[in-house]
CSV table of C-alpha atoms in Angstrom, one decimal:
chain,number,residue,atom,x,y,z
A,1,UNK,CA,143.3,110.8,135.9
A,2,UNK,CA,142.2,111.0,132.5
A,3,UNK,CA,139.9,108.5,129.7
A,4,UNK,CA,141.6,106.9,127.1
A,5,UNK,CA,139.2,108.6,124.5
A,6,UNK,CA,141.1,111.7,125.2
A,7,UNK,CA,144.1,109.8,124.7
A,8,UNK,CA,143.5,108.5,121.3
A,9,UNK,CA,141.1,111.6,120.0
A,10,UNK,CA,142.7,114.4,121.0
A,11,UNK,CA,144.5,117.7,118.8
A,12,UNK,CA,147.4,115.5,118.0
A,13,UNK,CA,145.8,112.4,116.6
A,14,UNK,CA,142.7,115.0,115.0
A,15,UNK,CA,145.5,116.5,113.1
A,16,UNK,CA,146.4,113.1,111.9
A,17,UNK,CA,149.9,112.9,112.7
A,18,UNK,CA,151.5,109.7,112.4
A,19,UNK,CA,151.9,106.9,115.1
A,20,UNK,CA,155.8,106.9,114.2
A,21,UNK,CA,155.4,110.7,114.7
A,22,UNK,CA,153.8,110.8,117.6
A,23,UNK,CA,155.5,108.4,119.3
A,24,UNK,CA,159.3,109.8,118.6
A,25,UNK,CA,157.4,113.1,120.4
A,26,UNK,CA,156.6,111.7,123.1
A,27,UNK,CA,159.5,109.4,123.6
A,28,UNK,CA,162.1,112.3,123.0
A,29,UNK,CA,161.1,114.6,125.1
A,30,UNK,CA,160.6,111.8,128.1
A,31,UNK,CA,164.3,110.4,127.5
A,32,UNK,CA,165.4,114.4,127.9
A,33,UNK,CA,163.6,114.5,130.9
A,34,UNK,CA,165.1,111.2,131.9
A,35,UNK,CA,168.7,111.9,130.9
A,36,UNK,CA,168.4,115.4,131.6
A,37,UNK,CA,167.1,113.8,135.5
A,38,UNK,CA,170.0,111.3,135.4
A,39,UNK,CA,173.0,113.9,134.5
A,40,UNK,CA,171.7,116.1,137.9
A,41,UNK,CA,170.9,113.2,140.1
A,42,UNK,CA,167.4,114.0,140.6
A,43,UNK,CA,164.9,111.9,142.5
A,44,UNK,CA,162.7,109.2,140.9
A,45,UNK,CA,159.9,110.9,141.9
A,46,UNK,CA,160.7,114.4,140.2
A,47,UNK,CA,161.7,112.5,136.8
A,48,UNK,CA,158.5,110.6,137.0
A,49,UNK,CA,156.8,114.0,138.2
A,50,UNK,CA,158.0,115.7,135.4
A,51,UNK,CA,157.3,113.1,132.6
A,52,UNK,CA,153.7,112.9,133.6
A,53,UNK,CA,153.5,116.8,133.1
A,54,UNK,CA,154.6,116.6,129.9
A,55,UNK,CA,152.8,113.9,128.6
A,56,UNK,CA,149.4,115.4,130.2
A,57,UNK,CA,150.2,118.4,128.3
A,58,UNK,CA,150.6,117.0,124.9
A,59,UNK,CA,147.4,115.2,125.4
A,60,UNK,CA,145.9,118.9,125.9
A,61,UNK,CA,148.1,120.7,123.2
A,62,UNK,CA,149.6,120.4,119.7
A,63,UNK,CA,153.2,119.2,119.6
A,64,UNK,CA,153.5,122.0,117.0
A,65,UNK,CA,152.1,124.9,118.3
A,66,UNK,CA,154.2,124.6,121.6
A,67,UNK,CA,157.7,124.9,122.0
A,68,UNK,CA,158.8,121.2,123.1
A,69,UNK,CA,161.9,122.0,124.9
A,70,UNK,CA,160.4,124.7,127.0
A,71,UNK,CA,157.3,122.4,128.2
A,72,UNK,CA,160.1,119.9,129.1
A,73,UNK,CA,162.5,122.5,130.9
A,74,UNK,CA,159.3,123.7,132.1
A,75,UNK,CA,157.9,120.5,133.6
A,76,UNK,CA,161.9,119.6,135.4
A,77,UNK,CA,161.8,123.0,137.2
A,78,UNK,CA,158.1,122.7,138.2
A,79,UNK,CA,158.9,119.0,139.4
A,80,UNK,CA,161.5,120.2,141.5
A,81,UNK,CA,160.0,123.2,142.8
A,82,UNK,CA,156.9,120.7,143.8
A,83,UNK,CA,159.1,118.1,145.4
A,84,UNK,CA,161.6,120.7,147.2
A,85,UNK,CA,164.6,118.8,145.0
A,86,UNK,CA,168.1,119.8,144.6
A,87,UNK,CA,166.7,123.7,143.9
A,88,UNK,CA,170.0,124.3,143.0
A,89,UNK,CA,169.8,122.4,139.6
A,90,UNK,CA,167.2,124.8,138.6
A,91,UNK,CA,169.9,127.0,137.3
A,92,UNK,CA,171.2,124.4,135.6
A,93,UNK,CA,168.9,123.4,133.6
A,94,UNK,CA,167.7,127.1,132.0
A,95,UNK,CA,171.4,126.8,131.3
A,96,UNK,CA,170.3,123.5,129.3
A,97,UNK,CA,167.3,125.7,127.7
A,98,UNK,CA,169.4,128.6,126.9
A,99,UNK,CA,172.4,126.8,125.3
A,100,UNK,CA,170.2,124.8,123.0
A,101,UNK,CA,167.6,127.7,122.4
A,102,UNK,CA,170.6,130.2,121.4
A,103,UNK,CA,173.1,127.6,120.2
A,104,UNK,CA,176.0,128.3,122.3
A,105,UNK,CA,178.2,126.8,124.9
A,106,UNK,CA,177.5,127.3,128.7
A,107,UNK,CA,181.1,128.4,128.8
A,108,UNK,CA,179.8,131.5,126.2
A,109,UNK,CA,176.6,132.4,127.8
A,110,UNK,CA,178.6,136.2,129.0
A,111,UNK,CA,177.8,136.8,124.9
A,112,UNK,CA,174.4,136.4,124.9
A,113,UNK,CA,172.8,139.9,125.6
A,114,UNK,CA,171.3,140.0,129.3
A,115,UNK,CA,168.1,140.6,127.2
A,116,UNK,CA,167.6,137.6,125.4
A,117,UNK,CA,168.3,135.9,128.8
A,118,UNK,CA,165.8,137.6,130.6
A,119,UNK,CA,163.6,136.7,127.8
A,120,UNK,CA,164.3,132.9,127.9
A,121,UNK,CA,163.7,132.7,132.0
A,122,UNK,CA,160.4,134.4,131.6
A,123,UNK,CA,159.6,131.5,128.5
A,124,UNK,CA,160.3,129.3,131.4
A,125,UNK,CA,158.2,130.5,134.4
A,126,UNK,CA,155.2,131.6,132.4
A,127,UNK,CA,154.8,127.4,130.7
A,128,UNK,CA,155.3,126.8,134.3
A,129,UNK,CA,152.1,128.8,135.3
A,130,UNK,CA,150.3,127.5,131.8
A,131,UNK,CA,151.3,123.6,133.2
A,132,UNK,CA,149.7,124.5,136.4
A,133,UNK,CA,146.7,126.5,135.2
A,134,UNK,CA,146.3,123.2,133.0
A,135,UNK,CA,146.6,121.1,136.5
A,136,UNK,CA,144.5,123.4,138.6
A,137,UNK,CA,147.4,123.8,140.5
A,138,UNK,CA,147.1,120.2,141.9
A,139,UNK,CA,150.0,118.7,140.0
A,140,UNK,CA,150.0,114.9,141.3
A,141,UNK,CA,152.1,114.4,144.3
A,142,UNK,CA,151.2,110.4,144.8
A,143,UNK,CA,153.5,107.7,142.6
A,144,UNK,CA,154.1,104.0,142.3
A,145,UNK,CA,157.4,103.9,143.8
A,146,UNK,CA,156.5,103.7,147.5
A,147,UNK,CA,153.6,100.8,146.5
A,148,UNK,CA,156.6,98.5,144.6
A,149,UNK,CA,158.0,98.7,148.0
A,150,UNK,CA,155.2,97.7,150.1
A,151,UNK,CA,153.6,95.1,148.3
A,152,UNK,CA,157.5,93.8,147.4
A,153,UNK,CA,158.2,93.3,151.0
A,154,UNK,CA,154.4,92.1,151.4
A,155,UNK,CA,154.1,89.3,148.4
A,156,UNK,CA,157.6,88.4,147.5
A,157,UNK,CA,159.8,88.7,151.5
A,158,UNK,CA,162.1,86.1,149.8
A,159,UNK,CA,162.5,88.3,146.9
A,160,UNK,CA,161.5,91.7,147.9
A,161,UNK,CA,164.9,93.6,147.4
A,162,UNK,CA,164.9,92.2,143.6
A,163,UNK,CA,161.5,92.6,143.1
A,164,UNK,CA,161.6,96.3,144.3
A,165,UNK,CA,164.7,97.2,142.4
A,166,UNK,CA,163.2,95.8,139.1
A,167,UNK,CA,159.8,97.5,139.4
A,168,UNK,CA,161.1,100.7,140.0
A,169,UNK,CA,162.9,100.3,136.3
A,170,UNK,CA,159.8,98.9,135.1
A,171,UNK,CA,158.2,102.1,136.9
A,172,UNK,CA,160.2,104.9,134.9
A,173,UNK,CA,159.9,102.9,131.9
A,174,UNK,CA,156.1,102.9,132.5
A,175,UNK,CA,156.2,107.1,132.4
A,176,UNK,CA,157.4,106.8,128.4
A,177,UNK,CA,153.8,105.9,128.1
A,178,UNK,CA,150.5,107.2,129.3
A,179,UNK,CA,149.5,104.6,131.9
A,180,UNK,CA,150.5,107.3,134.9
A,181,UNK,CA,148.1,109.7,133.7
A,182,UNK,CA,145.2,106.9,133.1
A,183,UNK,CA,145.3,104.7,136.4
A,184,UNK,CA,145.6,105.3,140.0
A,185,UNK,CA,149.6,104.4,141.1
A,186,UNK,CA,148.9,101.6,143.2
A,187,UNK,CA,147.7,99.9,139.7
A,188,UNK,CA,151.1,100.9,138.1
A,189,UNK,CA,152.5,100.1,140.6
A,190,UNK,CA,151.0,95.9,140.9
A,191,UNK,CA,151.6,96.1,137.4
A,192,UNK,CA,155.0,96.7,137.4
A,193,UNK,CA,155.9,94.1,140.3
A,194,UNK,CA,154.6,91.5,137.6
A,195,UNK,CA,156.2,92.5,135.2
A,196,UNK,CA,159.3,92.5,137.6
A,197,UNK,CA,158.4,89.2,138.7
A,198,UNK,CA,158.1,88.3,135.2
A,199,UNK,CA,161.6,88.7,134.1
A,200,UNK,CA,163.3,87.8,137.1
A,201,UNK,CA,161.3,83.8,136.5
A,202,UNK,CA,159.3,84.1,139.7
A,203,UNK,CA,155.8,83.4,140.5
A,204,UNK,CA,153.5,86.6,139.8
A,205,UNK,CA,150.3,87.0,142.4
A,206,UNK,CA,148.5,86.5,139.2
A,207,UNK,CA,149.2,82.8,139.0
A,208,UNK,CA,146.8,80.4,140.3
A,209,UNK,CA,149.4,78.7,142.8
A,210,UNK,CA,151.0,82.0,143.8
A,211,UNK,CA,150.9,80.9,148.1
A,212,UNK,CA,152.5,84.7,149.0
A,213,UNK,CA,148.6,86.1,148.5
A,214,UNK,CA,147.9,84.6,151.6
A,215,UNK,CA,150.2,87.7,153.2
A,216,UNK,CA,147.3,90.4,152.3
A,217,UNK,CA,145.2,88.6,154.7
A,218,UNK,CA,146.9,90.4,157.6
A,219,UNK,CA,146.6,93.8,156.2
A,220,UNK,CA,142.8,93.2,155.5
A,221,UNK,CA,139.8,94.1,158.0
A,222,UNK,CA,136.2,93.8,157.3
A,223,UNK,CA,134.7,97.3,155.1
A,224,UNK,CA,138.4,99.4,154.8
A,225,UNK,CA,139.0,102.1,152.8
A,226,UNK,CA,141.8,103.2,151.1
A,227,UNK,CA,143.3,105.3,154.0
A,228,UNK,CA,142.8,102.7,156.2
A,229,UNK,CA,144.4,100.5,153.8
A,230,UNK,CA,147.4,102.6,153.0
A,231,UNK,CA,147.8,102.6,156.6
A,232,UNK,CA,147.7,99.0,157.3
A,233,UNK,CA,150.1,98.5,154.4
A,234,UNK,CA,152.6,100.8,156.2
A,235,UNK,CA,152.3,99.5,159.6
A,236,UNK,CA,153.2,95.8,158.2
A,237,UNK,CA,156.2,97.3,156.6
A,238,UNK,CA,157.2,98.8,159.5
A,239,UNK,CA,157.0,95.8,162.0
A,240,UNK,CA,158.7,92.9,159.8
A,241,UNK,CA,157.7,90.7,162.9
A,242,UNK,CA,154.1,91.6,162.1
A,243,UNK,CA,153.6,88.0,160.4
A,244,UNK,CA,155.3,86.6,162.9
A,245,UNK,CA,153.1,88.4,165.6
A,246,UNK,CA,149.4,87.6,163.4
A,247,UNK,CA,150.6,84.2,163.7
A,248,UNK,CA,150.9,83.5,166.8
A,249,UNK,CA,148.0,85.6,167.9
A,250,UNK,CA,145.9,83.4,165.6
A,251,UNK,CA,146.7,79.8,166.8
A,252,UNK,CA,143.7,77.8,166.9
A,253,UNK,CA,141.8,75.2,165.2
A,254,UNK,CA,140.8,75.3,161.5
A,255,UNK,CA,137.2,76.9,162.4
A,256,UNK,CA,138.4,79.4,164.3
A,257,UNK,CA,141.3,80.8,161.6
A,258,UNK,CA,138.3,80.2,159.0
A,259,UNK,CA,135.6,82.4,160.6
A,260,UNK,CA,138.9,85.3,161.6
A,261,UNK,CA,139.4,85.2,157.5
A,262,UNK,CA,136.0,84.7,156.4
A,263,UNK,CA,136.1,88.7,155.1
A,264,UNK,CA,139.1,88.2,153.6
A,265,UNK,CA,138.4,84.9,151.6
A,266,UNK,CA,135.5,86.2,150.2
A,267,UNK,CA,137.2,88.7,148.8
A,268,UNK,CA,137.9,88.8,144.8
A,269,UNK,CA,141.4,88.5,143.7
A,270,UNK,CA,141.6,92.2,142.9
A,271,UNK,CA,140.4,93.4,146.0
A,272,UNK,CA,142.8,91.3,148.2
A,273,UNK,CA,145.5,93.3,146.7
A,274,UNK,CA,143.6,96.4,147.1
A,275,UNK,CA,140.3,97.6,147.8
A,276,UNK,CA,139.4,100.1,144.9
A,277,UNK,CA,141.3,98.0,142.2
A,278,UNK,CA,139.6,96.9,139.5
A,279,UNK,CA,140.7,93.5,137.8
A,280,UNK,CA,140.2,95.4,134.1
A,281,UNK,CA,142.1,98.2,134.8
A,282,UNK,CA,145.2,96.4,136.0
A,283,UNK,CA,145.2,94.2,133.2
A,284,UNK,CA,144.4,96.8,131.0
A,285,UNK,CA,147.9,98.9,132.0
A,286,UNK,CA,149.9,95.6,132.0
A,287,UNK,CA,148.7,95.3,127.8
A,288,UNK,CA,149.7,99.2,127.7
A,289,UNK,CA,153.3,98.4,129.7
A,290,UNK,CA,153.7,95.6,127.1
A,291,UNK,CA,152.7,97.1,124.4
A,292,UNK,CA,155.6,100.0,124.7
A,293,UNK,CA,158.1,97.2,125.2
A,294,UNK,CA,157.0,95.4,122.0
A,295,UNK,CA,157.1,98.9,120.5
A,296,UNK,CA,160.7,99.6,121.3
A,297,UNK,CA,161.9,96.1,120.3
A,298,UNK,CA,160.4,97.1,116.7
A,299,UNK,CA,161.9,100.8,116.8
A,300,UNK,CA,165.0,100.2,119.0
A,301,UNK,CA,166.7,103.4,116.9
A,302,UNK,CA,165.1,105.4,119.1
A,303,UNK,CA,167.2,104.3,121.9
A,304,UNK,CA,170.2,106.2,120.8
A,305,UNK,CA,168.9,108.7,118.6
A,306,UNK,CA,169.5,112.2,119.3
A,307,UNK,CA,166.1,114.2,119.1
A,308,UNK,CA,165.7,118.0,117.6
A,309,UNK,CA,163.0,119.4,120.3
A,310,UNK,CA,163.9,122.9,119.7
């Protein structure tokens, strides 16, 4: 994780480069990454994977003293090396690389000289050894995607399978800004749930008479850690009869089901949903979320333009 000081002081915004600027950067070379991810059927988690490398990486380096499309090419093939996805795309896309770094068609690549090939794979693997050099070679290997699903099924079981669709879009969309790199993904990930929640017209678990809160109480015990916490959240979406199961094991009268939940009621709102989360932060990457939407409402041209990253 990084601070947002290094976000908005670092050798981009020193160099005074506009917002528009910076923000057609960033945004291009994500939607390559994504359309680039969509063309060859990649998995969520490598798209998202490689979108965080490059945006990490132009937080640490100049947009102009870096070839853009090779960071990009270079973050897919790292993404898919790290998450053992559909290897067999890797030739594909230095085929993507080469054709726009030489300016030919795939179908003419026997003219380029076996040289300038060599050449262009060796630009790829050594950005690839600069991305993890820049990563310790701990590139992040935990995402939102598999929280949306657990807390979906946990605080919305009537709506889990839109709620857990939505999100995930929410999810990608939340990798075209930096809120992967700032916050832990189970905080991405309750943000994106509301924001899912949102548009679909349903009660968010931020709402004051949102009743499907009550649900955490059965994954809570008294002092847990995250592990434990992960785990617990797991073993519920495992056993759907678990709520079922908690109660009936808890029939009794008011006192007794008040002293079993005493830990849990006590509890603030942000640590019912999880135990390290921070009220702040969450709403702090739901502004950021909303903030890129309101963004691309004003620049919606960016949609559909094409972008020169080479």
């Amino acid at each position: 994780m990084i601070k947002k000081e290094e976000i908005d002081h670092n050798i981009n915004t020193s160099w005074k480069m506009s917002i528009k600027t910076l923000m057609e950067y960033k945004y291009g070379l994500c939607k390559f990454i994504l359309d680039t991810s969509n063309e060859k059927n990649l998995s969520k988690e490598t798209t998202a994977l490689a979108m965080q490398i490059v945006n990490y990486f132009f937080i640490k380096n100049s947009y102009f003293s870096h070839d853009k499309l090779n960071v990009a090419c270079s973050a897919l093939t790292l993404s898919i090396k790290s998450k053992a996805s559909k290897t067999v795309v890797l030739y594909d896309i230095f085929n993507i690389y080469m054709s726009k770094k030489k300016n030919v068609k795939i179908k003419d690549f026997k003219k380029v000289p076996n040289a300038d090939i060599k050449n262009l794979r060796n630009q790829i693997l050594d950005k690839e050894i600069s991305i993890l050099k820049l990563f310790n070679n701990l590139l992040p290997d935990e995402f939102p995607f598999e929280y949306n699903y657990l807390y979906s099924i946990i605080l919305y079981p009537n709506n889990k399978e839109e709620i857990y669709n939505f999100a995930n879009k929410i999810c990608i969309d939340s990798y075209f800004t930096y809120v992967n790199n700032l916050f832990q993904p189970y905080v991405v990930a309750l943000a994106c749930i509301f924001f899912a929640a949102k548009f679909l017209d349903i009660s968010t678990f931020l709402d004051n008479n949102f009743k499907n809160l009550e649900q955490m109480k059965f994954i809570h015990k008294d002092n847990m850690d995250e592990k434990q916490f992960l785990r617990a959240l797991y073993e519920y979406e495992e056993d759907p009869a678990q709520l079922l199961l908690n109660k009936n094991n808890n029939k009794g009268d008011g006192f007794d089901k008040e002293i079993k939940y005493f830990y849990f009621n006590s509890l603030s709102l942000d640590k019912k949903l999880h135990p390290l989360l921070k009220m702040d932060e969450l709403l702090e990457c739901i502004e950021l979320i909303s903030n890129f939407y309101e963004e691309m409402s004003k620049n919606y041209d960016l949609v559909n333009k094409e972008f020169n990253l080479w």
